[in-house]
Amino acid sequence: MESIKVFAPATVANVVCGFDILGFAVNEPGDELIMEMTSKPGVNIISIEGDEGKLPLDPSKNTVSASVISLLKKLEREDVGLNIKLKKKMPMGSGLGSSSASAVAGLFAANELLGKPLSKMELLPFAMEGEALACGHGHADNVAPALFGGFTLIKSYEPLEVIALPVPKLYCALLYPHVDVPTRDARQIIRSKVLLKDAVIQWGNIAGLISSLYTQDYELLGRCMKDVIIEPIRSILIPEFDRMKEMAMGNGALGFGISGSGPTVFSLFRSPEEAQKSLQEMKKMLATLGIESNIYLSEINEKGPVVC
Ligand code: HSE
């Protein structure tokens, strides 16, 4: 195989209560990438579409190429030449795991072209390196679901252990308001110390959420989508956060919260019609305030990256 085209999905990290440990993938949006093997050793970014010229083309600075370079080094295959064309089909800095989708697409494509020398679990640390390059911290709650698909739990970082959770048959409504909230900044504003009373509430919600996935008790899932530690601080950066929450819940959402570090917000619904209605209402309300937004409605993606 000389060339491959792949798609990797966007992800919702944290899932409200599980900061840095929970995440799931969605069917759309996502990134597309074409990778071609060449005779000249080295990894090159040939083109990037859809990034408004914001992403670096320098292979050592770009998330995709840098993680692929690390992979080739580890495999002792620096003799390989790879040309990359990236099509960003999702907003960047949106809280939808944009850098993760790109890094996962690149690593998945390179691994396929090389005859699948590594498992997905073995690819994960390279994707985390890409994440660290993009936002200064190598958390795995976007890259793991982007890579494995489905709903994932990062049980521990040292050693790295990921658990695939049951995937709820629900609809995820995503709204990305066009405001700037870089992950790096959104991580800096949160407190590094947590009150024990808040930790107790958070533990209960995380445990309840995990349990709800196994029992398919989606009312419980919604009741556990509460965050007393991060959301109260980060939601200040998102315009009309409380009003959007009220609108989503009023339209039948099971739960509502920030996707990753924001500004995208997400809600989970049983019915796609209710999800669509809620998205339209929120979009319209933001438009009256002069804030543009993108909306997406998707089931939870179970596949992760695919050849397309
Ligand atoms: N867990 C990370 C955070 C996800 O909330 O900062 C970043 O998208």
Tab-separated table of C-alpha atoms and ligand atoms in Angstrom:
chain	number	residue	atom	x	y	z
A	1	MET	CA	0.000	0.000	0.000
A	2	GLU	CA	1.482	3.366	-1.038
A	3	SER	CA	-1.225	5.807	-0.069
A	4	ILE	CA	-4.141	5.899	2.349
A	5	LYS	CA	-7.030	8.218	3.206
A	6	VAL	CA	-8.403	8.119	6.745
A	7	PHE	CA	-11.047	9.795	8.887
A	8	ALA	CA	-10.683	10.308	12.646
A	9	PRO	CA	-13.539	11.528	14.849
A	10	ALA	CA	-14.048	14.497	17.129
A	11	THR	CA	-14.446	13.710	20.810
A	12	VAL	CA	-16.202	14.977	23.910
A	13	ALA	CA	-13.697	14.875	26.771
A	14	ASN	CA	-14.501	15.019	30.508
A	15	VAL	CA	-18.202	14.176	29.978
A	16	VAL	CA	-18.843	16.819	32.658
A	17	CYS	CA	-17.693	15.077	35.859
A	18	GLY	CA	-14.650	13.107	34.603
A	19	PHE	CA	-11.979	15.756	34.099
A	20	ASP	CA	-9.076	14.192	32.147
A	21	ILE	CA	-10.436	10.646	32.574
A	22	LEU	CA	-13.669	10.283	30.562
A	23	GLY	CA	-14.396	10.837	26.883
A	24	PHE	CA	-16.419	9.597	23.943
A	25	ALA	CA	-16.160	9.889	20.176
A	26	VAL	CA	-18.814	11.250	17.814
A	27	ASN	CA	-19.490	10.494	14.141
A	28	GLU	CA	-19.186	14.094	13.131
A	29	PRO	CA	-17.303	16.339	12.859
A	30	GLY	CA	-13.831	14.859	12.330
A	31	ASP	CA	-10.642	15.175	10.312
A	32	GLU	CA	-9.565	13.629	7.034
A	33	LEU	CA	-5.979	12.902	6.148
A	34	ILE	CA	-4.195	11.491	3.116
A	35	MET	CA	-0.787	9.927	3.688
A	36	GLU	CA	1.525	8.856	0.908
A	37	MET	CA	4.733	6.829	1.125
A	38	THR	CA	7.656	8.349	-0.724
A	39	SER	CA	11.202	7.195	-1.446
A	40	LYS	CA	12.738	10.220	0.292
A	41	PRO	CA	13.039	9.591	4.078
A	42	GLY	CA	11.280	12.054	6.390
A	43	VAL	CA	7.798	13.240	7.269
A	44	ASN	CA	6.405	16.246	5.405
A	45	ILE	CA	3.199	18.232	5.649
A	46	ILE	CA	2.284	18.912	2.025
A	47	SER	CA	-0.919	20.824	2.661
A	48	ILE	CA	-3.482	21.694	5.319
A	49	GLU	CA	-6.989	22.693	4.323
A	50	GLY	CA	-9.573	24.249	6.602
A	51	ASP	CA	-7.233	25.699	9.231
A	52	GLU	CA	-7.210	29.279	7.906
A	53	GLY	CA	-3.416	29.044	7.796
A	54	LYS	CA	-3.205	28.678	11.594
A	55	LEU	CA	-1.447	25.317	11.885
A	56	PRO	CA	2.328	25.029	11.466
A	57	LEU	CA	3.674	23.270	8.381
A	58	ASP	CA	7.019	22.655	10.091
A	59	PRO	CA	7.003	18.851	10.674
A	60	SER	CA	8.561	19.158	14.139
A	61	LYS	CA	5.907	21.641	15.306
A	62	ASN	CA	2.803	20.181	13.721
A	63	THR	CA	0.864	17.779	15.973
A	64	VAL	CA	0.293	15.220	13.219
A	65	SER	CA	3.803	15.028	11.813
A	66	ALA	CA	5.524	15.311	15.205
A	67	SER	CA	3.634	12.300	16.559
A	68	VAL	CA	4.320	10.326	13.358
A	69	ILE	CA	8.029	11.238	13.569
A	70	SER	CA	8.114	9.865	17.153
A	71	LEU	CA	6.396	6.706	15.964
A	72	LEU	CA	8.916	6.126	13.146
A	73	LYS	CA	11.757	6.725	15.572
A	74	LYS	CA	10.397	4.185	18.034
A	75	LEU	CA	9.943	1.648	15.226
A	76	GLU	CA	13.467	2.419	13.955
A	77	ARG	CA	11.919	3.195	10.562
A	78	GLU	CA	13.409	6.617	9.945
A	79	ASP	CA	14.217	5.360	6.433
A	80	VAL	CA	10.508	5.792	5.609
A	81	GLY	CA	9.212	8.853	3.721
A	82	LEU	CA	5.669	10.067	4.395
A	83	ASN	CA	3.837	12.986	2.811
A	84	ILE	CA	0.746	14.230	4.615
A	85	LYS	CA	-2.247	16.188	3.367
A	86	LEU	CA	-4.559	17.201	6.214
A	87	LYS	CA	-8.155	18.302	5.760
A	88	LYS	CA	-9.447	19.929	8.925
A	89	LYS	CA	-13.149	19.308	8.820
A	90	MET	CA	-13.793	20.583	12.311
A	91	PRO	CA	-13.200	23.817	14.186
A	92	MET	CA	-9.915	24.188	16.036
A	93	GLY	CA	-9.648	25.321	19.668
A	94	SER	CA	-13.288	24.375	20.045
A	95	GLY	CA	-13.204	21.696	22.755
A	96	LEU	CA	-13.987	18.994	20.209
A	97	GLY	CA	-10.570	17.360	20.304
A	98	SER	CA	-9.375	18.831	17.034
A	99	SER	CA	-5.662	18.222	17.627
A	100	SER	CA	-6.412	14.697	18.860
A	101	ALA	CA	-8.405	13.830	15.744
A	102	SER	CA	-5.498	14.995	13.563
A	103	ALA	CA	-2.827	13.159	15.560
A	104	VAL	CA	-4.900	9.977	15.662
A	105	ALA	CA	-5.563	10.188	11.908
A	106	GLY	CA	-1.817	10.551	11.235
A	107	LEU	CA	-0.745	7.731	13.550
A	108	PHE	CA	-3.464	5.393	12.334
A	109	ALA	CA	-2.557	6.086	8.680
A	110	ALA	CA	1.186	5.581	9.259
A	111	ASN	CA	0.600	2.366	11.191
A	112	GLU	CA	-1.620	1.032	8.374
A	113	LEU	CA	0.939	1.951	5.680
A	114	LEU	CA	3.667	0.178	7.649
A	115	GLY	CA	1.612	-3.022	7.910
A	116	LYS	CA	0.143	-2.440	11.395
A	117	PRO	CA	3.246	-3.052	13.526
A	118	LEU	CA	1.557	-1.541	16.611
A	119	SER	CA	-1.764	-2.061	18.371
A	120	LYS	CA	-4.023	0.922	19.098
A	121	MET	CA	-2.978	0.781	22.752
A	122	GLU	CA	0.651	1.054	21.631
A	123	LEU	CA	-0.199	4.034	19.422
A	124	LEU	CA	-1.852	5.908	22.302
A	125	PRO	CA	1.314	7.383	23.923
A	126	PHE	CA	2.330	8.881	20.564
A	127	ALA	CA	-1.077	10.536	20.228
A	128	MET	CA	-0.658	11.913	23.762
A	129	GLU	CA	2.676	13.408	22.719
A	130	GLY	CA	0.829	15.200	19.925
A	131	GLU	CA	-1.708	16.493	22.452
A	132	ALA	CA	1.098	17.789	24.677
A	133	LEU	CA	2.577	19.642	21.728
A	134	ALA	CA	-0.796	21.179	20.842
A	135	CYS	CA	-1.872	22.383	24.277
A	136	GLY	CA	1.001	21.894	26.692
A	137	HIS	CA	-0.429	18.843	28.468
A	138	GLY	CA	-0.612	15.228	27.327
A	139	HIS	CA	-4.039	14.220	28.638
A	140	ALA	CA	-5.650	11.180	26.984
A	141	ASP	CA	-9.386	11.811	27.344
A	142	ASN	CA	-9.634	13.048	23.735
A	143	VAL	CA	-7.009	10.877	22.053
A	144	ALA	CA	-8.204	7.599	23.626
A	145	PRO	CA	-11.816	7.804	22.390
A	146	ALA	CA	-10.618	9.213	19.036
A	147	LEU	CA	-8.348	6.187	18.657
A	148	PHE	CA	-10.519	3.413	20.100
A	149	GLY	CA	-13.948	4.875	19.343
A	150	GLY	CA	-16.752	4.542	21.888
A	151	PHE	CA	-16.700	5.719	25.484
A	152	THR	CA	-13.401	5.421	27.309
A	153	LEU	CA	-12.126	5.738	30.864
A	154	ILE	CA	-8.500	6.599	31.565
A	155	LYS	CA	-8.192	4.461	34.674
A	156	SER	CA	-4.649	5.709	35.257
A	157	TYR	CA	-1.925	7.727	33.579
A	158	GLU	CA	1.023	6.083	35.313
A	159	PRO	CA	0.931	3.370	34.191
A	160	LEU	CA	-1.340	4.242	31.281
A	161	GLU	CA	-4.496	2.140	31.480
A	162	VAL	CA	-7.593	2.663	29.377
A	163	ILE	CA	-10.934	0.907	29.843
A	164	ALA	CA	-13.572	0.710	27.097
A	165	LEU	CA	-16.998	1.401	28.615
A	166	PRO	CA	-20.425	0.386	27.252
A	167	VAL	CA	-21.623	2.847	24.618
A	168	PRO	CA	-24.999	4.462	25.363
A	169	LYS	CA	-27.519	4.497	22.536
A	170	LEU	CA	-28.045	8.227	22.787
A	171	TYR	CA	-27.755	11.302	20.577
A	172	CYS	CA	-25.130	13.905	21.269
A	173	ALA	CA	-25.994	17.500	20.414
A	174	LEU	CA	-22.959	19.735	20.015
A	175	LEU	CA	-22.908	23.490	19.708
A	176	TYR	CA	-19.696	25.374	19.086
A	177	PRO	CA	-20.117	29.127	19.738
A	178	HIS	CA	-17.560	31.163	17.842
A	179	VAL	CA	-15.623	32.479	20.815
A	180	ASP	CA	-11.985	31.850	21.569
A	181	VAL	CA	-11.162	29.538	24.501
A	182	PRO	CA	-7.723	27.928	23.981
A	183	THR	CA	-7.276	24.660	25.953
A	184	ARG	CA	-3.987	25.944	27.345
A	185	ASP	CA	-5.787	28.954	28.932
A	186	ALA	CA	-8.811	26.917	30.001
A	187	ARG	CA	-6.469	24.606	31.915
A	188	GLN	CA	-4.644	27.481	33.565
A	189	ILE	CA	-7.741	29.055	35.103
A	190	ILE	CA	-8.802	25.979	37.039
A	191	ARG	CA	-7.702	25.525	40.633
A	192	SER	CA	-5.118	22.855	41.367
A	193	LYS	CA	-6.528	22.180	44.847
A	194	VAL	CA	-9.945	20.684	45.475
A	195	LEU	CA	-12.035	20.725	48.646
A	196	LEU	CA	-12.708	17.283	50.069
A	197	LYS	CA	-16.467	17.947	50.140
A	198	ASP	CA	-16.370	18.717	46.395
A	199	ALA	CA	-14.218	15.654	45.682
A	200	VAL	CA	-16.797	13.468	47.427
A	201	ILE	CA	-19.594	14.842	45.213
A	202	GLN	CA	-17.436	14.380	42.114
A	203	TRP	CA	-16.465	10.770	42.986
A	204	GLY	CA	-20.113	9.914	43.482
A	205	ASN	CA	-21.024	11.360	40.097
A	206	ILE	CA	-18.205	9.590	38.252
A	207	ALA	CA	-19.014	6.261	39.849
A	208	GLY	CA	-22.738	6.758	39.161
A	209	LEU	CA	-22.052	7.673	35.542
A	210	ILE	CA	-19.954	4.548	34.964
A	211	SER	CA	-22.617	2.416	36.617
A	212	SER	CA	-25.339	3.991	34.448
A	213	LEU	CA	-23.508	2.931	31.278
A	214	TYR	CA	-23.491	-0.704	32.400
A	215	THR	CA	-27.135	-0.691	33.479
A	216	GLN	CA	-28.301	1.602	30.641
A	217	ASP	CA	-30.004	3.757	33.255
A	218	TYR	CA	-29.843	6.991	31.272
A	219	GLU	CA	-31.809	9.025	33.828
A	220	LEU	CA	-29.011	8.227	36.267
A	221	LEU	CA	-26.443	9.125	33.580
A	222	GLY	CA	-28.052	12.556	33.289
A	223	ARG	CA	-28.136	13.051	37.071
A	224	CYS	CA	-24.405	12.243	37.204
A	225	MET	CA	-23.487	14.778	34.500
A	226	LYS	CA	-22.689	17.358	37.188
A	227	ASP	CA	-19.351	19.015	37.850
A	228	VAL	CA	-18.736	20.989	41.033
A	229	ILE	CA	-15.010	21.487	40.398
A	230	ILE	CA	-14.258	22.631	36.857
A	231	GLU	CA	-17.542	23.752	35.272
A	232	PRO	CA	-18.279	26.602	37.693
A	233	ILE	CA	-15.013	28.248	36.631
A	234	ARG	CA	-14.827	27.376	32.945
A	235	SER	CA	-18.480	28.094	32.172
A	236	ILE	CA	-17.777	31.793	32.755
A	237	LEU	CA	-15.819	31.733	29.468
A	238	ILE	CA	-18.839	30.453	27.518
A	239	PRO	CA	-21.509	32.974	26.507
A	240	GLU	CA	-25.025	32.192	27.797
A	241	PHE	CA	-23.917	28.880	29.303
A	242	ASP	CA	-26.736	28.742	31.871
A	243	ARG	CA	-29.362	29.806	29.354
A	244	MET	CA	-28.218	27.117	26.909
A	245	LYS	CA	-28.342	24.539	29.689
A	246	GLU	CA	-31.920	25.545	30.521
A	247	MET	CA	-32.876	25.312	26.835
A	248	ALA	CA	-31.320	21.867	26.418
A	249	MET	CA	-32.876	20.505	29.621
A	250	GLY	CA	-36.207	22.067	28.686
A	251	ASN	CA	-36.085	20.136	25.418
A	252	GLY	CA	-35.551	16.795	27.142
A	253	ALA	CA	-31.755	16.576	27.476
A	254	LEU	CA	-30.580	14.010	29.998
A	255	GLY	CA	-27.584	16.179	30.832
A	256	PHE	CA	-25.633	19.169	29.539
A	257	GLY	CA	-22.081	20.423	29.924
A	258	ILE	CA	-18.848	21.674	28.420
A	259	SER	CA	-17.178	19.511	25.779
A	260	GLY	CA	-13.533	19.193	26.816
A	261	SER	CA	-12.203	22.614	27.700
A	262	GLY	CA	-14.918	24.394	25.685
A	263	PRO	CA	-16.294	26.583	24.292
A	264	THR	CA	-18.342	23.788	22.660
A	265	VAL	CA	-21.228	22.603	24.808
A	266	PHE	CA	-22.832	19.186	24.499
A	267	SER	CA	-25.987	17.487	25.662
A	268	LEU	CA	-27.213	13.913	25.477
A	269	PHE	CA	-30.709	13.030	24.299
A	270	ARG	CA	-32.789	9.920	23.766
A	271	SER	CA	-34.500	11.463	20.749
A	272	PRO	CA	-32.747	13.021	17.714
A	273	GLU	CA	-35.772	15.299	17.133
A	274	GLU	CA	-35.503	16.815	20.615
A	275	ALA	CA	-31.743	17.171	20.182
A	276	GLN	CA	-32.199	18.998	16.872
A	277	LYS	CA	-34.867	21.287	18.342
A	278	SER	CA	-32.629	22.178	21.251
A	279	LEU	CA	-29.687	22.912	18.936
A	280	GLN	CA	-31.799	25.158	16.725
A	281	GLU	CA	-33.125	27.085	19.746
A	282	MET	CA	-29.674	27.634	21.195
A	283	LYS	CA	-28.225	28.637	17.834
A	284	LYS	CA	-31.042	31.116	17.265
A	285	MET	CA	-30.662	32.615	20.735
A	286	LEU	CA	-26.895	33.094	20.260
A	287	ALA	CA	-27.489	34.633	16.826
A	288	THR	CA	-29.695	37.315	18.397
A	289	LEU	CA	-26.645	38.260	20.473
A	290	GLY	CA	-24.440	38.365	17.387
A	291	ILE	CA	-22.663	35.086	18.214
A	292	GLU	CA	-22.315	32.622	15.362
A	293	SER	CA	-22.215	28.913	16.064
A	294	ASN	CA	-21.790	25.490	14.454
A	295	ILE	CA	-24.112	22.680	15.428
A	296	TYR	CA	-23.683	18.925	15.057
A	297	LEU	CA	-25.923	16.014	15.954
A	298	SER	CA	-24.452	12.557	16.170
A	299	GLU	CA	-24.700	9.165	17.747
A	300	ILE	CA	-21.648	8.003	19.651
A	301	ASN	CA	-18.928	6.802	17.296
A	302	GLU	CA	-17.918	3.224	18.010
A	303	LYS	CA	-15.185	2.806	15.408
A	304	GLY	CA	-12.526	5.456	15.922
A	305	PRO	CA	-10.351	6.100	12.856
A	306	VAL	CA	-11.333	4.406	9.591
A	307	VAL	CA	-9.922	4.091	6.096
A	308	CYS	CA	-12.184	6.015	3.713
B	1	HSE	N1	-9.539	17.113	29.822
B	1	HSE	C1	-9.068	18.175	29.005
B	1	HSE	C2	-9.443	19.498	29.661
B	1	HSE	C3	-9.700	18.085	27.637
B	1	HSE	O1	-10.579	19.620	30.125
B	1	HSE	O2	-8.604	20.398	29.704
B	1	HSE	C4	-9.241	19.165	26.698
B	1	HSE	O3	-10.040	19.142	25.535
